[in-house]
């Protein structure tokens, strides 16, 4: 596929989609969404950009991102267990803290969000890894 | 106690991290630790003689009976003193012996770790914990035996010992679990208090046999004894340590430990005595025909282990007293002899007895030490060995029931031992000096410290055995045999039955020795007869069994792991559907009161579309049509989710469906042309399997609505989602909070799968 319009559009649409994915991640705790869904979206966004350009370019764009994303995701998941261990709770207990906003109200931040972010990154990475492995040229030689 | 185990652990790792300036002292660090431990444990002797035992309990998983439990009583004390004391000497010896080798860091690391495992083993008061240390010693001895891993024989011997001892270890674990299940505890103290109950339970005999299997493999009892001579492939310090104070003594320790709990029954006495007697005879008999210095020593070790096991099997006060004393005697002379054999090998370059001789001229000190140790082994006065032999005879004389037989066989085996000891001394040190490549010497004081101290101890304790008896043997005896005991060791017992037996043994031993020396053909013919009578060697039997095992596994693998993906899938589907069908039919519940309705029409229409597209995807001859049809079916299902307000599920389904289509598209152009390869019959078979699997899943789904075993957990989630986890989206809260561990597992599996795909597809195809 070699469409300049699509290529250019994909470049920006990708960020829109990723923003959307992050939104899905953040709202996940109270409304439909979450790390898994967000991660799939983000992965698809990047694949979209890759498909719009050709495979060689796609490889250049993504290179070893998928492996790093996956690793980082798993690492964040493990990091999210540390607060519960430090505070002497049962491992993986959700630890929350409230940060008041000057404008009014407050934001609740907790380890489940961190956990979900880890899931997000891992799923993104894994999705990319699958598709990228399948589309590699030398894989089919 | 626990502190010292940690110190040992640290010391073993510290060997690697010594600054290069101190590297040459790396053997002395473990030696120092061992010595400190020896002194530390020595100062517990006075409370222990007063009958106090030290215990320590660390709860780990109390509900499963898995706790760290340590105990230092008289019995443990005997072993602890041997392990730490001889350990010190072995490390000092190893400093000189290992100088010329490469990679000694690893060697000292393994040896120190091994000492720790051994120490942990004898201090354990929980059977499961004991098993862990037990396996550790097996495992580490593998590394020690295979130290010269570039030699095939060393690797083979190491594998042999590992297979045999860990086979026994597993049997032992099942035995422990079997017996422990009676009272639901693996703590030694609980076993002690409920020993009556354990002995009367139906699990007693099978459990005992399994535990004994562990003991017999570890302590090189007949018919598992053959791994021990193989283990002489290890460097001399390892042999000295393994044969004298550790490894093979672990089995003896466990027997002694368990004898107050499980001992005293007829099964105990007969099984153990029989094996002990057989081992004793095998060891002494084959020791005579060996030509390798270490080979001779290895078989005498087997003999000694047989004696120890026999004594513990007889299970009287006298026999256990004799066993405890003999433990010391054997450790002293065997460590000495192995160290000296290592020294001789180092200096002359050979261990073959026929190429040695006249060494007294070059190595006078070695000769004196070796002679004393050999005399102790032969059981001649005034050494400790004599005392031990007297006590052993006494125990055998008084053993109930089987006394006469055991006594006769014991005398025979001791005759062999006398002859072997004298033969060893005569052949190696006396006679005409053999031709050596370079003149042997005995330089290196570190070589002789260990043997010297041990021989001296043997001599002094032989002459003045009183202290040893009251301070060490007596508490051990009390630990094994409850109640009071008086242990009065004397060199001279007076003219009694036992004395005359000793006399007879020595006379006949001298006769045998004379025959071996004077008649050159005597041992030759003996060896020949052995070659014919014992043409089937256990080692070969073992090798045959292992080979067959590998062959059978290969055959099994070829059948089960055939490599055809379609047949794997078929197997899975057929078996799963059969299992599910039988489950559905067996637990037939009243016909579910299902009511079908076609309203609202758009949902029933959607269902129709899904069914049609599924059908299309199967029937179509174009891949594109198949993929699109499957996509339509998937999206249709997500709409149904949506209708029943499972929004998260629907979104996920849509995304995954999209991804699937994308992935298919990515590989579509690279697939070969579509072709129908399977026959009509095969397709019909696949159709039946699919039908069966699909319908059973449908039935299960329908049943799942009806069955309500417990109060569903969904209510808990709904109630607690917001108050406890601050989330209104219950699905998400379950994923990231209530069931975070599951999610972690799933994510990890996903990652592994992705990595698998990545690696598989990025490996270049090799030309076949």
PDB file of N, CA and C in Angstrom, chain B residues 132-173:
ATOM      1  N   UNK B 132      14.906 -31.939  52.472  1.00  0.00           N
ATOM      2  CA  UNK B 132      15.455 -30.883  51.619  1.00  0.00           C
ATOM      3  C   UNK B 132      16.973 -30.874  51.719  1.00  0.00           C
ATOM      4  N   UNK B 133      17.484 -30.935  52.956  1.00  0.00           N
ATOM      5  CA  UNK B 133      18.936 -30.958  53.118  1.00  0.00           C
ATOM      6  C   UNK B 133      19.522 -32.237  52.516  1.00  0.00           C
ATOM      7  N   UNK B 134      18.787 -33.306  52.668  1.00  0.00           N
ATOM      8  CA  UNK B 134      19.202 -34.615  52.144  1.00  0.00           C
ATOM      9  C   UNK B 134      19.425 -34.526  50.638  1.00  0.00           C
ATOM     10  N   UNK B 135      18.439 -33.935  49.951  1.00  0.00           N
ATOM     11  CA  UNK B 135      18.558 -33.789  48.501  1.00  0.00           C
ATOM     12  C   UNK B 135      19.686 -32.836  48.140  1.00  0.00           C
ATOM     13  N   UNK B 136      19.869 -31.804  48.948  1.00  0.00           N
ATOM     14  CA  UNK B 136      20.955 -30.864  48.698  1.00  0.00           C
ATOM     15  C   UNK B 136      22.299 -31.579  48.718  1.00  0.00           C
ATOM     16  N   UNK B 137      22.458 -32.496  49.677  1.00  0.00           N
ATOM     17  CA  UNK B 137      23.742 -33.199  49.725  1.00  0.00           C
ATOM     18  C   UNK B 137      23.912 -34.070  48.479  1.00  0.00           C
ATOM     19  N   UNK B 138      22.842 -34.723  48.041  1.00  0.00           N
ATOM     20  CA  UNK B 138      22.938 -35.538  46.815  1.00  0.00           C
ATOM     21  C   UNK B 138      23.371 -34.670  45.650  1.00  0.00           C
ATOM     22  N   UNK B 139      22.701 -33.543  45.562  1.00  0.00           N
ATOM     23  CA  UNK B 139      22.893 -32.623  44.457  1.00  0.00           C
ATOM     24  C   UNK B 139      24.319 -32.075  44.452  1.00  0.00           C
ATOM     25  N   UNK B 140      24.788 -31.655  45.626  1.00  0.00           N
ATOM     26  CA  UNK B 140      26.116 -31.063  45.689  1.00  0.00           C
ATOM     27  C   UNK B 140      27.198 -32.116  45.511  1.00  0.00           C
ATOM     28  N   UNK B 141      26.946 -33.325  45.986  1.00  0.00           N
ATOM     29  CA  UNK B 141      27.962 -34.355  45.806  1.00  0.00           C
ATOM     30  C   UNK B 141      28.115 -34.659  44.323  1.00  0.00           C
ATOM     31  N   UNK B 142      27.068 -34.448  43.559  1.00  0.00           N
ATOM     32  CA  UNK B 142      27.172 -34.611  42.105  1.00  0.00           C
ATOM     33  C   UNK B 142      28.237 -33.680  41.549  1.00  0.00           C
ATOM     34  N   UNK B 143      28.201 -32.428  42.000  1.00  0.00           N
ATOM     35  CA  UNK B 143      29.197 -31.473  41.505  1.00  0.00           C
ATOM     36  C   UNK B 143      30.598 -31.826  41.990  1.00  0.00           C
ATOM     37  N   UNK B 144      30.651 -32.352  43.228  1.00  0.00           N
ATOM     38  CA  UNK B 144      31.964 -32.668  43.773  1.00  0.00           C
ATOM     39  C   UNK B 144      32.571 -33.877  43.071  1.00  0.00           C
ATOM     40  N   UNK B 145      31.751 -34.893  42.810  1.00  0.00           N
ATOM     41  CA  UNK B 145      32.277 -36.095  42.171  1.00  0.00           C
ATOM     42  C   UNK B 145      32.687 -35.801  40.735  1.00  0.00           C
ATOM     43  N   UNK B 146      31.917 -34.936  40.087  1.00  0.00           N
ATOM     44  CA  UNK B 146      32.223 -34.643  38.680  1.00  0.00           C
ATOM     45  C   UNK B 146      33.172 -33.459  38.569  1.00  0.00           C
ATOM     46  N   UNK B 147      34.003 -33.265  39.594  1.00  0.00           N
ATOM     47  CA  UNK B 147      34.905 -32.100  39.547  1.00  0.00           C
ATOM     48  C   UNK B 147      35.817 -32.163  38.327  1.00  0.00           C
ATOM     49  N   UNK B 148      36.331 -33.351  38.024  1.00  0.00           N
ATOM     50  CA  UNK B 148      37.135 -33.485  36.801  1.00  0.00           C
ATOM     51  C   UNK B 148      36.192 -33.779  35.646  1.00  0.00           C
ATOM     52  N   UNK B 149      35.363 -32.784  35.319  1.00  0.00           N
ATOM     53  CA  UNK B 149      34.259 -33.075  34.404  1.00  0.00           C
ATOM     54  C   UNK B 149      34.709 -33.301  32.985  1.00  0.00           C
ATOM     55  N   UNK B 150      36.000 -33.037  32.724  1.00  0.00           N
ATOM     56  CA  UNK B 150      36.449 -33.303  31.352  1.00  0.00           C
ATOM     57  C   UNK B 150      36.659 -34.800  31.124  1.00  0.00           C
ATOM     58  N   UNK B 151      36.694 -35.560  32.242  1.00  0.00           N
ATOM     59  CA  UNK B 151      36.830 -37.012  32.097  1.00  0.00           C
ATOM     60  C   UNK B 151      35.453 -37.655  32.027  1.00  0.00           C
ATOM     61  N   UNK B 152      35.289 -38.544  31.076  1.00  0.00           N
ATOM     62  CA  UNK B 152      33.968 -39.142  30.921  1.00  0.00           C
ATOM     63  C   UNK B 152      33.618 -40.008  32.124  1.00  0.00           C
ATOM     64  N   UNK B 153      34.643 -40.713  32.650  1.00  0.00           N
ATOM     65  CA  UNK B 153      34.370 -41.616  33.764  1.00  0.00           C
ATOM     66  C   UNK B 153      33.852 -40.836  34.971  1.00  0.00           C
ATOM     67  N   UNK B 154      34.383 -39.620  35.175  1.00  0.00           N
ATOM     68  CA  UNK B 154      33.934 -38.815  36.312  1.00  0.00           C
ATOM     69  C   UNK B 154      32.482 -38.400  36.130  1.00  0.00           C
ATOM     70  N   UNK B 155      32.154 -38.007  34.894  1.00  0.00           N
ATOM     71  CA  UNK B 155      30.768 -37.588  34.647  1.00  0.00           C
ATOM     72  C   UNK B 155      29.819 -38.751  34.860  1.00  0.00           C
ATOM     73  N   UNK B 156      30.254 -39.912  34.357  1.00  0.00           N
ATOM     74  CA  UNK B 156      29.394 -41.081  34.479  1.00  0.00           C
ATOM     75  C   UNK B 156      29.159 -41.450  35.936  1.00  0.00           C
ATOM     76  N   UNK B 157      30.267 -41.434  36.702  1.00  0.00           N
ATOM     77  CA  UNK B 157      30.155 -41.793  38.120  1.00  0.00           C
ATOM     78  C   UNK B 157      29.257 -40.808  38.845  1.00  0.00           C
ATOM     79  N   UNK B 158      29.410 -39.520  38.492  1.00  0.00           N
ATOM     80  CA  UNK B 158      28.613 -38.499  39.174  1.00  0.00           C
ATOM     81  C   UNK B 158      27.135 -38.685  38.871  1.00  0.00           C
ATOM     82  N   UNK B 159      26.839 -38.983  37.599  1.00  0.00           N
ATOM     83  CA  UNK B 159      25.440 -39.209  37.225  1.00  0.00           C
ATOM     84  C   UNK B 159      24.882 -40.421  37.952  1.00  0.00           C
ATOM     85  N   UNK B 160      25.696 -41.447  37.996  1.00  0.00           N
ATOM     86  CA  UNK B 160      25.262 -42.678  38.656  1.00  0.00           C
ATOM     87  C   UNK B 160      24.883 -42.393  40.111  1.00  0.00           C
ATOM     88  N   UNK B 161      25.768 -41.686  40.803  1.00  0.00           N
ATOM     89  CA  UNK B 161      25.468 -41.442  42.214  1.00  0.00           C
ATOM     90  C   UNK B 161      24.255 -40.535  42.342  1.00  0.00           C
ATOM     91  N   UNK B 162      24.139 -39.569  41.426  1.00  0.00           N
ATOM     92  CA  UNK B 162      22.992 -38.664  41.506  1.00  0.00           C
ATOM     93  C   UNK B 162      21.688 -39.421  41.272  1.00  0.00           C
ATOM     94  N   UNK B 163      21.673 -40.247  40.222  1.00  0.00           N
ATOM     95  CA  UNK B 163      20.454 -41.008  39.928  1.00  0.00           C
ATOM     96  C   UNK B 163      20.063 -41.879  41.119  1.00  0.00           C
ATOM     97  N   UNK B 164      21.045 -42.604  41.628  1.00  0.00           N
ATOM     98  CA  UNK B 164      20.717 -43.573  42.673  1.00  0.00           C
ATOM     99  C   UNK B 164      20.276 -42.871  43.944  1.00  0.00           C
ATOM    100  N   UNK B 165      21.064 -41.849  44.355  1.00  0.00           N
ATOM    101  CA  UNK B 165      20.702 -41.222  45.625  1.00  0.00           C
ATOM    102  C   UNK B 165      19.420 -40.412  45.515  1.00  0.00           C
ATOM    103  N   UNK B 166      19.179 -39.805  44.356  1.00  0.00           N
ATOM    104  CA  UNK B 166      17.953 -39.015  44.310  1.00  0.00           C
ATOM    105  C   UNK B 166      16.734 -39.913  44.091  1.00  0.00           C
ATOM    106  N   UNK B 167      16.953 -41.056  43.463  1.00  0.00           N
ATOM    107  CA  UNK B 167      15.871 -42.050  43.401  1.00  0.00           C
ATOM    108  C   UNK B 167      15.475 -42.447  44.820  1.00  0.00           C
ATOM    109  N   UNK B 168      16.496 -42.766  45.624  1.00  0.00           N
ATOM    110  CA  UNK B 168      16.227 -43.122  47.014  1.00  0.00           C
ATOM    111  C   UNK B 168      15.604 -41.962  47.775  1.00  0.00           C
ATOM    112  N   UNK B 169      16.079 -40.755  47.469  1.00  0.00           N
ATOM    113  CA  UNK B 169      15.550 -39.581  48.156  1.00  0.00           C
ATOM    114  C   UNK B 169      14.058 -39.414  47.915  1.00  0.00           C
ATOM    115  N   UNK B 170      13.652 -39.623  46.666  1.00  0.00           N
ATOM    116  CA  UNK B 170      12.229 -39.479  46.354  1.00  0.00           C
ATOM    117  C   UNK B 170      11.407 -40.561  47.047  1.00  0.00           C
ATOM    118  N   UNK B 171      11.955 -41.781  47.048  1.00  0.00           N
ATOM    119  CA  UNK B 171      11.264 -42.863  47.761  1.00  0.00           C
ATOM    120  C   UNK B 171      11.109 -42.488  49.221  1.00  0.00           C
ATOM    121  N   UNK B 172      12.179 -41.923  49.768  1.00  0.00           N
ATOM    122  CA  UNK B 172      12.152 -41.544  51.174  1.00  0.00           C
ATOM    123  C   UNK B 172      11.093 -40.481  51.432  1.00  0.00           C
ATOM    124  N   UNK B 173      11.001 -39.510  50.517  1.00  0.00           N
ATOM    125  CA  UNK B 173       9.998 -38.463  50.700  1.00  0.00           C
ATOM    126  C   UNK B 173       8.604 -39.068  50.746  1.00  0.00           C
TER     127      UNK B 173
END
